[in-house]
Amino acid sequence: MAHALGALASVSPSVTADASLRKTGFKINNNLSYDNRLWIPLSSVNLKSRFSSTKYRCKVVSMSVQQTVRSKIPVQPLELENAKETPLNLYKPKEPYTATIVSVERLVGPNAPGETCHIVIDHGGNVRYWEGQSYGVIPPGENPKKPGSPHNVRLYSIASTRYGDSFDGKTASLCVRRAVYYDAETGKEDPSKKGVCSNFLCDSKPGDKILLTGPSGKIMLLPEEDPNATHIMIATGTGVAPFRGYLRRMFMEAVPTYKFGGLAWLFLGVANSDSLLYDDEFTGYLKDYPDNFRYDKALSREQKNKSGGKMYVQDKIEEYSDEIFKLLDGGAHIYFCGLKGMMPGIQDTLKRVAEQRGESWDTKLSQLKKNKQWHVEVY
Ligand code: FAD
């Protein structure tokens, strides 16, 4: 695919973690290097040996003096495309799969409120899944509410494609925000009340064992019958996880049976630019696929909406409401993922916009649901 860099330049991943890697899962720079691999994710830092083979080296072919073409990354095993049925609950809480942590990397910069980590897990190809599904994680220790029993399962949206960040079908990645507790009166952090599973995941080290259940969920599966469909993705924070998987499948991986030619439009809401997740990865798609990808960010603590208030995803939706409504009328899929609290504001905005257009939102929403265009996973 064309990658107009203006001059012969390429993406040159480094196995040395640096600031640009932290936010992205992979590194872009303008160094010319035909010998390096492209699009290599951060998580591959610990998967180096898997990439040492030349088959993972992507070709950079000169299109003209001004442009280069970089090919998508081959994935395997392609049998993962052949399953007729969605993989569901291959592992259950009573008999979870013991997987191994490959890497844990902080995704956000120093000025982000809170911490979000990218966690790569080696499941050995045994807990296969499709884009948009979730894994269950059983944190170690005893359930305080049921002494003698393990903790309850916590669900996490999978942030990689079925091939994983290692492109070999053996890993899955999660995007986890560390749950911390601040005392309402003192305003101080109370570590005794911190979230059990998110802290276990963010503190885990390569080689640690992790109990997995799942995969679960069908609502966020990427409908692939029409490779030219439009997909509007609305995410807040870690809600970006399933969309990272979709977008890697659409734009990064060479899947012979899925050649995306439609439009993917991501709206991502986070607190500030340091909180952006996988931003360089998404920005890379914008450069490579300007006709197929749109990316709009709402930075609540940095940007103002048109009324002078904080900029939330619903403000961005409102800004583009004409186009969004037209795309929905044309059959676009719309997805929402992130914290539960995002939905009321978004629904209010959509309702207001519909009314301004002389449409009934309730009728429109039931039509979207009936047509399976409406996909919501909030937590
Ligand atoms: P818990 O231990 O379950 O605690 C929950 C909250 O209660 C925490 O904020 C904790 O600080 C607070 N708390 C603990 N003790 C007390 C107390 N005594 N008094 C008051 N408060 C207390 N999360 C992600 O980060 N990324 C994802 O991609 C993701 N995907 C999800 C997908 C689905 C379908 C669902 C349902 C959830 C998803 N989640 C995701 C949320 C995730 O499942 C967990 O709920 C989250 O990580 C918190 O779990 P925990 O074990 O860390 O916190």
GROMACS .gro file of C-alpha atoms and ligand atoms in nm:
model
  432
    1MET     CA    1   0.000   0.000   0.000
    2ALA     CA    2   0.114   0.349  -0.074
    3HIS     CA    3   0.285   0.523   0.206
    4ALA     CA    4   0.350   0.878   0.104
    5LEU     CA    5   0.632   0.994   0.318
    6GLY     CA    6   0.737   1.265   0.083
    7ALA     CA    7   1.081   1.119   0.059
    8LEU     CA    8   1.210   0.771   0.070
    9ALA     CA    9   1.166   0.687   0.430
   10SER     CA   10   1.036   0.397   0.623
   11VAL     CA   11   0.912   0.283   0.954
   12SER     CA   12   1.199   0.151   1.147
   13PRO     CA   13   1.115  -0.038   1.460
   14SER     CA   14   1.360  -0.053   1.734
   15VAL     CA   15   1.394  -0.315   2.000
   16THR     CA   16   1.490  -0.044   2.243
   17ALA     CA   17   1.184   0.089   2.422
   18ASP     CA   18   1.167   0.466   2.394
   19ALA     CA   19   0.916   0.743   2.445
   20SER     CA   20   0.758   0.712   2.103
   21LEU     CA   21   0.704   0.344   2.157
   22ARG     CA   22   0.533   0.398   2.484
   23LYS     CA   23   0.226   0.550   2.330
   24THR     CA   24   0.198   0.348   2.021
   25GLY     CA   25   0.271  -0.015   2.039
   26PHE     CA   26   0.512   0.047   1.753
   27LYS     CA   27   0.752   0.309   1.644
   28ILE     CA   28   0.762   0.531   1.343
   29ASN     CA   29   1.059   0.736   1.249
   30ASN     CA   30   1.192   0.880   0.932
   31ASN     CA   31   1.511   0.687   0.920
   32LEU     CA   32   1.566   0.515   0.594
   33SER     CA   33   1.608   0.149   0.643
   34TYR     CA   34   1.509  -0.120   0.403
   35ASP     CA   35   1.647  -0.386   0.621
   36ASN     CA   36   1.432  -0.333   0.921
   37ARG     CA   37   1.090  -0.476   0.978
   38LEU     CA   38   0.789  -0.251   0.959
   39TRP     CA   39   0.492  -0.212   1.189
   40ILE     CA   40   0.655  -0.414   1.460
   41PRO     CA   41   0.464  -0.368   1.784
   42LEU     CA   42   0.612  -0.272   2.111
   43SER     CA   43   0.523  -0.608   2.249
   44SER     CA   44   0.763  -0.766   2.006
   45VAL     CA   45   1.043  -0.629   2.218
   46ASN     CA   46   1.010  -0.952   2.407
   47LEU     CA   47   0.922  -1.158   2.104
   48LYS     CA   48   1.241  -1.075   1.921
   49SER     CA   49   1.321  -1.429   1.823
   50ARG     CA   50   0.983  -1.468   1.656
   51PHE     CA   51   1.073  -1.189   1.418
   52SER     CA   52   1.425  -1.288   1.342
   53SER     CA   53   1.316  -1.484   1.037
   54THR     CA   54   1.326  -1.294   0.711
   55LYS     CA   55   0.966  -1.385   0.638
   56TYR     CA   56   0.859  -1.106   0.872
   57ARG     CA   57   1.061  -0.849   0.685
   58CYS     CA   58   0.824  -0.629   0.493
   59LYS     CA   59   0.914  -0.508   0.151
   60VAL     CA   60   0.955  -0.142   0.078
   61VAL     CA   61   0.917  -0.090  -0.293
   62SER     CA   62   0.984   0.240  -0.462
   63MET     CA   63   0.672   0.370  -0.643
   64SER     CA   64   0.826   0.692  -0.753
   65VAL     CA   65   1.098   0.920  -0.631
   66GLN     CA   66   0.850   1.065  -0.384
   67GLN     CA   67   0.664   0.761  -0.263
   68THR     CA   68   0.724   0.425  -0.111
   69VAL     CA   69   0.493   0.131  -0.080
   70ARG     CA   70   0.507  -0.077   0.228
   71SER     CA   71   0.342  -0.409   0.228
   72LYS     CA   72   0.118  -0.545   0.495
   73ILE     CA   73   0.250  -0.801   0.740
   74PRO     CA   74   0.198  -1.169   0.666
   75VAL     CA   75   0.011  -1.355   0.936
   76GLN     CA   76  -0.021  -1.718   1.026
   77PRO     CA   77  -0.173  -1.968   1.064
   78LEU     CA   78  -0.428  -1.875   0.799
   79GLU     CA   79  -0.647  -2.161   0.922
   80LEU     CA   80  -0.763  -1.908   1.180
   81GLU     CA   81  -0.976  -1.766   0.899
   82ASN     CA   82  -1.153  -2.095   0.835
   83ALA     CA   83  -1.352  -2.147   1.153
   84LYS     CA   84  -1.724  -2.145   1.079
   85GLU     CA   85  -1.826  -2.070   1.437
   86THR     CA   86  -1.717  -1.785   1.661
   87PRO     CA   87  -1.484  -1.925   1.929
   88LEU     CA   88  -1.673  -1.898   2.258
   89ASN     CA   89  -1.587  -1.999   2.615
   90LEU     CA   90  -1.313  -2.241   2.520
   91TYR     CA   91  -1.199  -2.208   2.880
   92LYS     CA   92  -1.436  -2.168   3.172
   93PRO     CA   93  -1.377  -2.034   3.525
   94LYS     CA   94  -1.359  -2.387   3.670
   95GLU     CA   95  -1.094  -2.491   3.417
   96PRO     CA   96  -0.913  -2.178   3.303
   97TYR     CA   97  -0.617  -2.177   3.067
   98THR     CA   98  -0.280  -2.099   3.223
   99ALA     CA   99  -0.112  -1.848   2.991
  100THR     CA  100   0.215  -1.658   3.025
  101ILE     CA  101   0.276  -1.284   3.031
  102VAL     CA  102   0.505  -1.179   2.747
  103SER     CA  103   0.530  -0.807   2.815
  104VAL     CA  104   0.371  -0.522   3.005
  105GLU     CA  105   0.427  -0.168   2.879
  106ARG     CA  106   0.293   0.160   3.003
  107LEU     CA  107   0.105   0.322   2.717
  108VAL     CA  108   0.056   0.672   2.847
  109GLY     CA  109   0.285   0.967   2.904
  110PRO     CA  110   0.377   1.130   3.237
  111ASN     CA  111   0.093   1.383   3.230
  112ALA     CA  112  -0.184   1.130   3.185
  113PRO     CA  113  -0.412   1.096   3.484
  114GLY     CA  114  -0.381   0.732   3.581
  115GLU     CA  115  -0.198   0.449   3.415
  116THR     CA  116  -0.292   0.230   3.120
  117CYS     CA  117  -0.082  -0.067   3.014
  118HIS     CA  118  -0.049  -0.280   2.704
  119ILE     CA  119  -0.017  -0.642   2.809
  120VAL     CA  120   0.083  -0.918   2.571
  121ILE     CA  121  -0.011  -1.270   2.675
  122ASP     CA  122   0.117  -1.594   2.524
  123HIS     CA  123  -0.170  -1.842   2.496
  124GLY     CA  124   0.024  -2.077   2.273
  125GLY     CA  125  -0.251  -2.066   2.011
  126ASN     CA  126  -0.486  -2.241   2.253
  127VAL     CA  127  -0.728  -1.961   2.344
  128ARG     CA  128  -0.811  -1.847   1.993
  129TYR     CA  129  -1.049  -1.557   1.951
  130TRP     CA  130  -1.185  -1.312   1.697
  131GLU     CA  131  -1.144  -0.937   1.688
  132GLY     CA  132  -1.387  -0.764   1.922
  133GLN     CA  133  -1.406  -1.046   2.179
  134SER     CA  134  -1.298  -1.036   2.541
  135TYR     CA  135  -1.091  -1.259   2.763
  136GLY     CA  136  -1.169  -1.330   3.125
  137VAL     CA  137  -0.885  -1.306   3.376
  138ILE     CA  138  -0.891  -1.469   3.720
  139PRO     CA  139  -0.650  -1.276   3.940
  140PRO     CA  140  -0.447  -1.481   4.188
  141GLY     CA  141  -0.564  -1.491   4.548
  142GLU     CA  142  -0.879  -1.553   4.741
  143ASN     CA  143  -1.215  -1.395   4.684
  144PRO     CA  144  -1.273  -1.187   4.999
  145LYS     CA  145  -1.646  -1.239   4.964
  146LYS     CA  146  -1.613  -1.618   4.932
  147PRO     CA  147  -1.321  -1.735   5.148
  148GLY     CA  148  -1.150  -2.039   5.000
  149SER     CA  149  -1.267  -1.957   4.647
  150PRO     CA  150  -1.078  -1.782   4.373
  151HIS     CA  151  -1.157  -1.427   4.270
  152ASN     CA  152  -1.437  -1.365   4.022
  153VAL     CA  153  -1.345  -1.338   3.657
  154ARG     CA  154  -1.279  -0.986   3.522
  155LEU     CA  155  -1.338  -0.927   3.152
  156TYR     CA  156  -1.097  -0.741   2.923
  157SER     CA  157  -1.153  -0.654   2.558
  158ILE     CA  158  -0.882  -0.804   2.341
  159ALA     CA  159  -0.674  -0.531   2.177
  160SER     CA  160  -0.507  -0.744   1.911
  161THR     CA  161  -0.626  -0.934   1.609
  162ARG     CA  162  -0.662  -1.311   1.618
  163TYR     CA  163  -0.296  -1.329   1.511
  164GLY     CA  164  -0.180  -1.126   1.809
  165ASP     CA  165   0.091  -0.865   1.808
  166SER     CA  166   0.329  -1.147   1.721
  167PHE     CA  167   0.138  -1.219   1.395
  168ASP     CA  168   0.157  -1.592   1.466
  169GLY     CA  169  -0.174  -1.658   1.639
  170LYS     CA  170  -0.004  -1.735   1.969
  171THR     CA  171  -0.057  -1.416   2.165
  172ALA     CA  172  -0.336  -1.180   2.265
  173SER     CA  173  -0.300  -0.826   2.393
  174LEU     CA  174  -0.502  -0.637   2.651
  175CYS     CA  175  -0.526  -0.265   2.718
  176VAL     CA  176  -0.575  -0.228   3.092
  177ARG     CA  177  -0.629   0.077   3.305
  178ARG     CA  178  -0.506   0.041   3.660
  179ALA     CA  179  -0.801   0.088   3.897
  180VAL     CA  180  -0.701   0.300   4.193
  181TYR     CA  181  -0.913   0.425   4.480
  182TYR     CA  182  -0.909   0.778   4.615
  183ASP     CA  183  -1.069   0.846   4.948
  184ALA     CA  184  -1.355   1.089   4.892
  185GLU     CA  185  -1.282   1.286   5.209
  186THR     CA  186  -0.904   1.308   5.213
  187GLY     CA  187  -0.859   1.290   4.836
  188LYS     CA  188  -0.569   1.053   4.903
  189GLU     CA  189  -0.507   0.722   4.734
  190ASP     CA  190  -0.603   0.420   4.943
  191PRO     CA  191  -0.398   0.123   4.822
  192SER     CA  192  -0.604  -0.120   5.031
  193LYS     CA  193  -0.896  -0.054   4.798
  194LYS     CA  194  -0.715  -0.067   4.467
  195GLY     CA  195  -0.861  -0.283   4.189
  196VAL     CA  196  -0.746  -0.643   4.225
  197CYS     CA  197  -0.719  -0.763   3.868
  198SER     CA  198  -0.611  -0.446   3.686
  199ASN     CA  199  -0.328  -0.398   3.936
  200PHE     CA  200  -0.227  -0.762   3.906
  201LEU     CA  201  -0.212  -0.723   3.526
  202CYS     CA  202  -0.030  -0.389   3.523
  203ASP     CA  203   0.223  -0.513   3.780
  204SER     CA  204   0.285  -0.849   3.616
  205LYS     CA  205   0.623  -0.937   3.467
  206PRO     CA  206   0.726  -1.138   3.161
  207GLY     CA  207   0.705  -1.505   3.245
  208ASP     CA  208   0.431  -1.465   3.507
  209LYS     CA  209   0.139  -1.703   3.476
  210ILE     CA  210  -0.215  -1.580   3.421
  211LEU     CA  211  -0.545  -1.769   3.430
  212LEU     CA  212  -0.764  -1.700   3.129
  213THR     CA  213  -1.125  -1.778   3.048
  214GLY     CA  214  -1.317  -1.718   2.729
  215PRO     CA  215  -1.312  -1.581   2.477
  216SER     CA  216  -1.652  -1.420   2.518
  217GLY     CA  217  -1.879  -1.175   2.342
  218LYS     CA  218  -2.036  -1.152   2.002
  219ILE     CA  219  -2.175  -0.801   1.997
  220MET     CA  220  -1.845  -0.639   1.898
  221LEU     CA  221  -1.744  -0.888   1.632
  222LEU     CA  222  -1.635  -0.712   1.315
  223PRO     CA  223  -1.894  -0.781   1.046
  224GLU     CA  224  -1.689  -0.886   0.746
  225GLU     CA  225  -1.951  -0.992   0.490
  226ASP     CA  226  -1.902  -0.660   0.314
  227PRO     CA  227  -1.532  -0.563   0.302
  228ASN     CA  228  -1.636  -0.219   0.175
  229ALA     CA  229  -1.861  -0.136   0.470
  230THR     CA  230  -1.829   0.173   0.689
  231HIS     CA  231  -1.739   0.124   1.055
  232ILE     CA  232  -1.777   0.418   1.295
  233MET     CA  233  -1.598   0.344   1.621
  234ILE     CA  234  -1.655   0.551   1.933
  235ALA     CA  235  -1.414   0.484   2.218
  236THR     CA  236  -1.333   0.634   2.552
  237GLY     CA  237  -1.004   0.529   2.714
  238THR     CA  238  -0.945   0.155   2.714
  239GLY     CA  239  -1.261   0.123   2.504
  240VAL     CA  240  -1.022   0.166   2.212
  241ALA     CA  241  -0.904  -0.195   2.264
  242PRO     CA  242  -1.137  -0.377   2.022
  243PHE     CA  243  -1.089  -0.102   1.764
  244ARG     CA  244  -0.712  -0.144   1.771
  245GLY     CA  245  -0.778  -0.507   1.677
  246TYR     CA  246  -1.016  -0.412   1.394
  247LEU     CA  247  -0.775  -0.154   1.255
  248ARG     CA  248  -0.475  -0.385   1.259
  249ARG     CA  249  -0.685  -0.638   1.070
  250MET     CA  250  -0.796  -0.375   0.820
  251PHE     CA  251  -0.469  -0.190   0.766
  252MET     CA  252  -0.172  -0.374   0.907
  253GLU     CA  253  -0.212  -0.741   0.836
  254ALA     CA  254  -0.209  -0.925   0.505
  255VAL     CA  255  -0.513  -1.149   0.535
  256PRO     CA  256  -0.583  -1.292   0.189
  257THR     CA  257  -0.954  -1.341   0.262
  258TYR     CA  258  -1.017  -0.998   0.414
  259LYS     CA  259  -0.918  -0.703   0.201
  260PHE     CA  260  -1.074  -0.399   0.357
  261GLY     CA  261  -1.181  -0.130   0.111
  262GLY     CA  262  -1.442   0.055   0.314
  263LEU     CA  263  -1.422   0.337   0.565
  264ALA     CA  264  -1.314   0.304   0.927
  265TRP     CA  265  -1.369   0.615   1.138
  266LEU     CA  266  -1.236   0.622   1.492
  267PHE     CA  267  -1.345   0.875   1.754
  268LEU     CA  268  -1.127   0.848   2.063
  269GLY     CA  269  -1.196   1.034   2.385
  270VAL     CA  270  -0.926   1.063   2.652
  271ALA     CA  271  -0.821   1.324   2.907
  272ASN     CA  272  -0.522   1.479   2.733
  273SER     CA  273  -0.263   1.411   2.467
  274ASP     CA  274  -0.047   1.214   2.710
  275SER     CA  275  -0.342   0.979   2.760
  276LEU     CA  276  -0.378   0.893   2.393
  277LEU     CA  277  -0.357   0.521   2.328
  278TYR     CA  278  -0.187   0.369   2.021
  279ASP     CA  279  -0.187   0.715   1.866
  280ASP     CA  280   0.114   0.661   1.638
  281GLU     CA  281  -0.036   0.336   1.514
  282PHE     CA  282  -0.356   0.517   1.416
  283THR     CA  283  -0.170   0.814   1.273
  284GLY     CA  284   0.025   0.570   1.058
  285TYR     CA  285  -0.300   0.442   0.905
  286LEU     CA  286  -0.406   0.799   0.832
  287LYS     CA  287  -0.088   0.847   0.630
  288ASP     CA  288  -0.118   0.514   0.452
  289TYR     CA  289  -0.492   0.493   0.396
  290PRO     CA  290  -0.630   0.847   0.386
  291ASP     CA  291  -0.931   0.733   0.183
  292ASN     CA  292  -1.019   0.451   0.417
  293PHE     CA  293  -0.944   0.584   0.764
  294ARG     CA  294  -1.052   0.884   0.967
  295TYR     CA  295  -0.938   0.956   1.320
  296ASP     CA  296  -1.086   1.221   1.550
  297LYS     CA  297  -0.971   1.279   1.904
  298ALA     CA  298  -1.156   1.444   2.191
  299LEU     CA  299  -0.916   1.556   2.463
  300SER     CA  300  -1.144   1.660   2.747
  301ARG     CA  301  -0.881   1.844   2.949
  302GLU     CA  302  -0.708   2.011   2.658
  303GLN     CA  303  -0.975   2.102   2.405
  304LYS     CA  304  -1.293   2.303   2.435
  305ASN     CA  305  -1.621   2.222   2.267
  306LYS     CA  306  -1.816   2.487   2.080
  307SER     CA  307  -1.986   2.602   2.401
  308GLY     CA  308  -1.653   2.649   2.576
  309GLY     CA  309  -1.692   2.332   2.784
  310LYS     CA  310  -1.474   2.020   2.790
  311MET     CA  311  -1.442   1.834   2.464
  312TYR     CA  312  -1.598   1.487   2.486
  313VAL     CA  313  -1.656   1.230   2.213
  314GLN     CA  314  -2.018   1.335   2.185
  315ASP     CA  315  -1.902   1.686   2.091
  316LYS     CA  316  -1.699   1.536   1.808
  317ILE     CA  317  -2.000   1.326   1.707
  318GLU     CA  318  -2.210   1.640   1.698
  319GLU     CA  319  -1.949   1.819   1.487
  320TYR     CA  320  -1.973   1.546   1.222
  321SER     CA  321  -2.336   1.453   1.281
  322ASP     CA  322  -2.450   1.518   0.924
  323GLU     CA  323  -2.194   1.283   0.781
  324ILE     CA  324  -2.249   1.025   1.056
  325PHE     CA  325  -2.625   1.022   1.003
  326LYS     CA  326  -2.581   0.987   0.628
  327LEU     CA  327  -2.337   0.701   0.675
  328LEU     CA  328  -2.577   0.529   0.914
  329ASP     CA  329  -2.859   0.573   0.663
  330GLY     CA  330  -2.629   0.407   0.412
  331GLY     CA  331  -2.583   0.102   0.635
  332ALA     CA  332  -2.273   0.196   0.840
  333HIS     CA  333  -2.199   0.005   1.158
  334ILE     CA  334  -2.151   0.209   1.472
  335TYR     CA  335  -1.966   0.077   1.777
  336PHE     CA  336  -1.931   0.216   2.127
  337CYS     CA  337  -1.680   0.088   2.380
  338GLY     CA  338  -1.552   0.224   2.709
  339LEU     CA  339  -1.691   0.328   3.042
  340LYS     CA  340  -2.068   0.303   3.091
  341GLY     CA  341  -2.082   0.673   3.168
  342MET     CA  342  -2.007   0.760   2.806
  343MET     CA  343  -2.343   0.643   2.674
  344PRO     CA  344  -2.597   0.888   2.823
  345GLY     CA  345  -2.415   1.195   2.685
  346ILE     CA  346  -2.378   1.030   2.344
  347GLN     CA  347  -2.741   0.919   2.333
  348ASP     CA  348  -2.857   1.269   2.427
  349THR     CA  349  -2.646   1.417   2.149
  350LEU     CA  350  -2.770   1.169   1.890
  351LYS     CA  351  -3.129   1.231   1.996
  352ARG     CA  352  -3.086   1.607   1.974
  353VAL     CA  353  -2.923   1.584   1.631
  354ALA     CA  354  -3.199   1.351   1.507
  355GLU     CA  355  -3.465   1.594   1.626
  356GLN     CA  356  -3.290   1.885   1.455
  357ARG     CA  357  -3.302   1.679   1.138
  358GLY     CA  358  -3.673   1.614   1.187
  359GLU     CA  359  -3.619   1.246   1.264
  360SER     CA  360  -3.728   1.037   1.558
  361TRP     CA  361  -3.422   0.901   1.737
  362ASP     CA  362  -3.621   0.619   1.896
  363THR     CA  363  -3.736   0.496   1.555
  364LYS     CA  364  -3.389   0.536   1.410
  365LEU     CA  365  -3.227   0.352   1.700
  366SER     CA  366  -3.464   0.058   1.679
  367GLN     CA  367  -3.397   0.040   1.305
  368LEU     CA  368  -3.021   0.043   1.363
  369LYS     CA  369  -3.056  -0.232   1.622
  370LYS     CA  370  -3.283  -0.434   1.395
  371ASN     CA  371  -3.033  -0.402   1.110
  372LYS     CA  372  -2.748  -0.508   1.345
  373GLN     CA  373  -2.569  -0.179   1.281
  374TRP     CA  374  -2.559  -0.079   1.651
  375HIS     CA  375  -2.288  -0.237   1.872
  376VAL     CA  376  -2.238  -0.136   2.233
  377GLU     CA  377  -1.997  -0.276   2.491
  378VAL     CA  378  -1.960  -0.054   2.793
  379TYR     CA  379  -1.848  -0.144   3.143
  380FAD     P1  380  -1.198  -0.452   4.153
  380FAD     O1  381  -1.110  -0.518   4.253
  380FAD     O2  382  -1.302  -0.535   4.088
  380FAD     O3  383  -1.255  -0.321   4.211
  380FAD     C1  384  -1.348  -0.243   4.136
  380FAD     C2  385  -1.339  -0.099   4.180
  380FAD     O4  386  -1.377  -0.089   4.314
  380FAD     C3  387  -1.198  -0.042   4.171
  380FAD     O5  388  -1.204   0.086   4.114
  380FAD     C4  389  -1.150  -0.038   4.315
  380FAD     O6  390  -1.057   0.066   4.335
  380FAD     C5  391  -1.280  -0.015   4.388
  380FAD     N1  392  -1.279  -0.067   4.528
  380FAD     C6  393  -1.214  -0.173   4.576
  380FAD     N2  394  -1.239  -0.187   4.708
  380FAD     C7  395  -1.324  -0.089   4.742
  380FAD     C8  396  -1.389  -0.052   4.862
  380FAD     N3  397  -1.371  -0.118   4.976
  380FAD     N4  398  -1.471   0.055   4.858
  380FAD     C9  399  -1.491   0.123   4.743
  380FAD     N5  400  -1.432   0.092   4.627
  380FAD    C10  401  -1.350  -0.013   4.625
  380FAD     N6  402  -1.105  -0.274   3.179
  380FAD    C11  403  -0.992  -0.232   3.118
  380FAD     O7  404  -0.905  -0.171   3.182
  380FAD     N7  405  -0.969  -0.259   2.985
  380FAD    C12  406  -1.059  -0.327   2.909
  380FAD     O8  407  -1.036  -0.348   2.789
  380FAD    C13  408  -1.179  -0.371   2.972
  380FAD     N8  409  -1.271  -0.438   2.901
  380FAD    C14  410  -1.387  -0.479   2.959
  380FAD    C15  411  -1.480  -0.547   2.884
  380FAD    C16  412  -1.599  -0.588   2.942
  380FAD    C17  413  -1.702  -0.662   2.856
  380FAD    C18  414  -1.623  -0.561   3.079
  380FAD    C19  415  -1.751  -0.606   3.144
  380FAD    C20  416  -1.529  -0.496   3.155
  380FAD    C21  417  -1.409  -0.453   3.097
  380FAD     N9  418  -1.312  -0.386   3.172
  380FAD    C22  419  -1.197  -0.343   3.110
  380FAD    C23  420  -1.325  -0.364   3.318
  380FAD    C24  421  -1.258  -0.480   3.396
  380FAD     O9  422  -1.332  -0.600   3.375
  380FAD    C25  423  -1.251  -0.459   3.547
  380FAD    O10  424  -1.381  -0.428   3.592
  380FAD    C26  425  -1.157  -0.348   3.588
  380FAD    O11  426  -1.025  -0.376   3.547
  380FAD    C27  427  -1.154  -0.335   3.743
  380FAD    O12  428  -1.124  -0.459   3.796
  380FAD     P2  429  -1.028  -0.473   3.923
  380FAD    O13  430  -1.023  -0.616   3.960
  380FAD    O14  431  -0.899  -0.404   3.900
  380FAD    O15  432  -1.105  -0.391   4.031
   0.00000   0.00000   0.00000
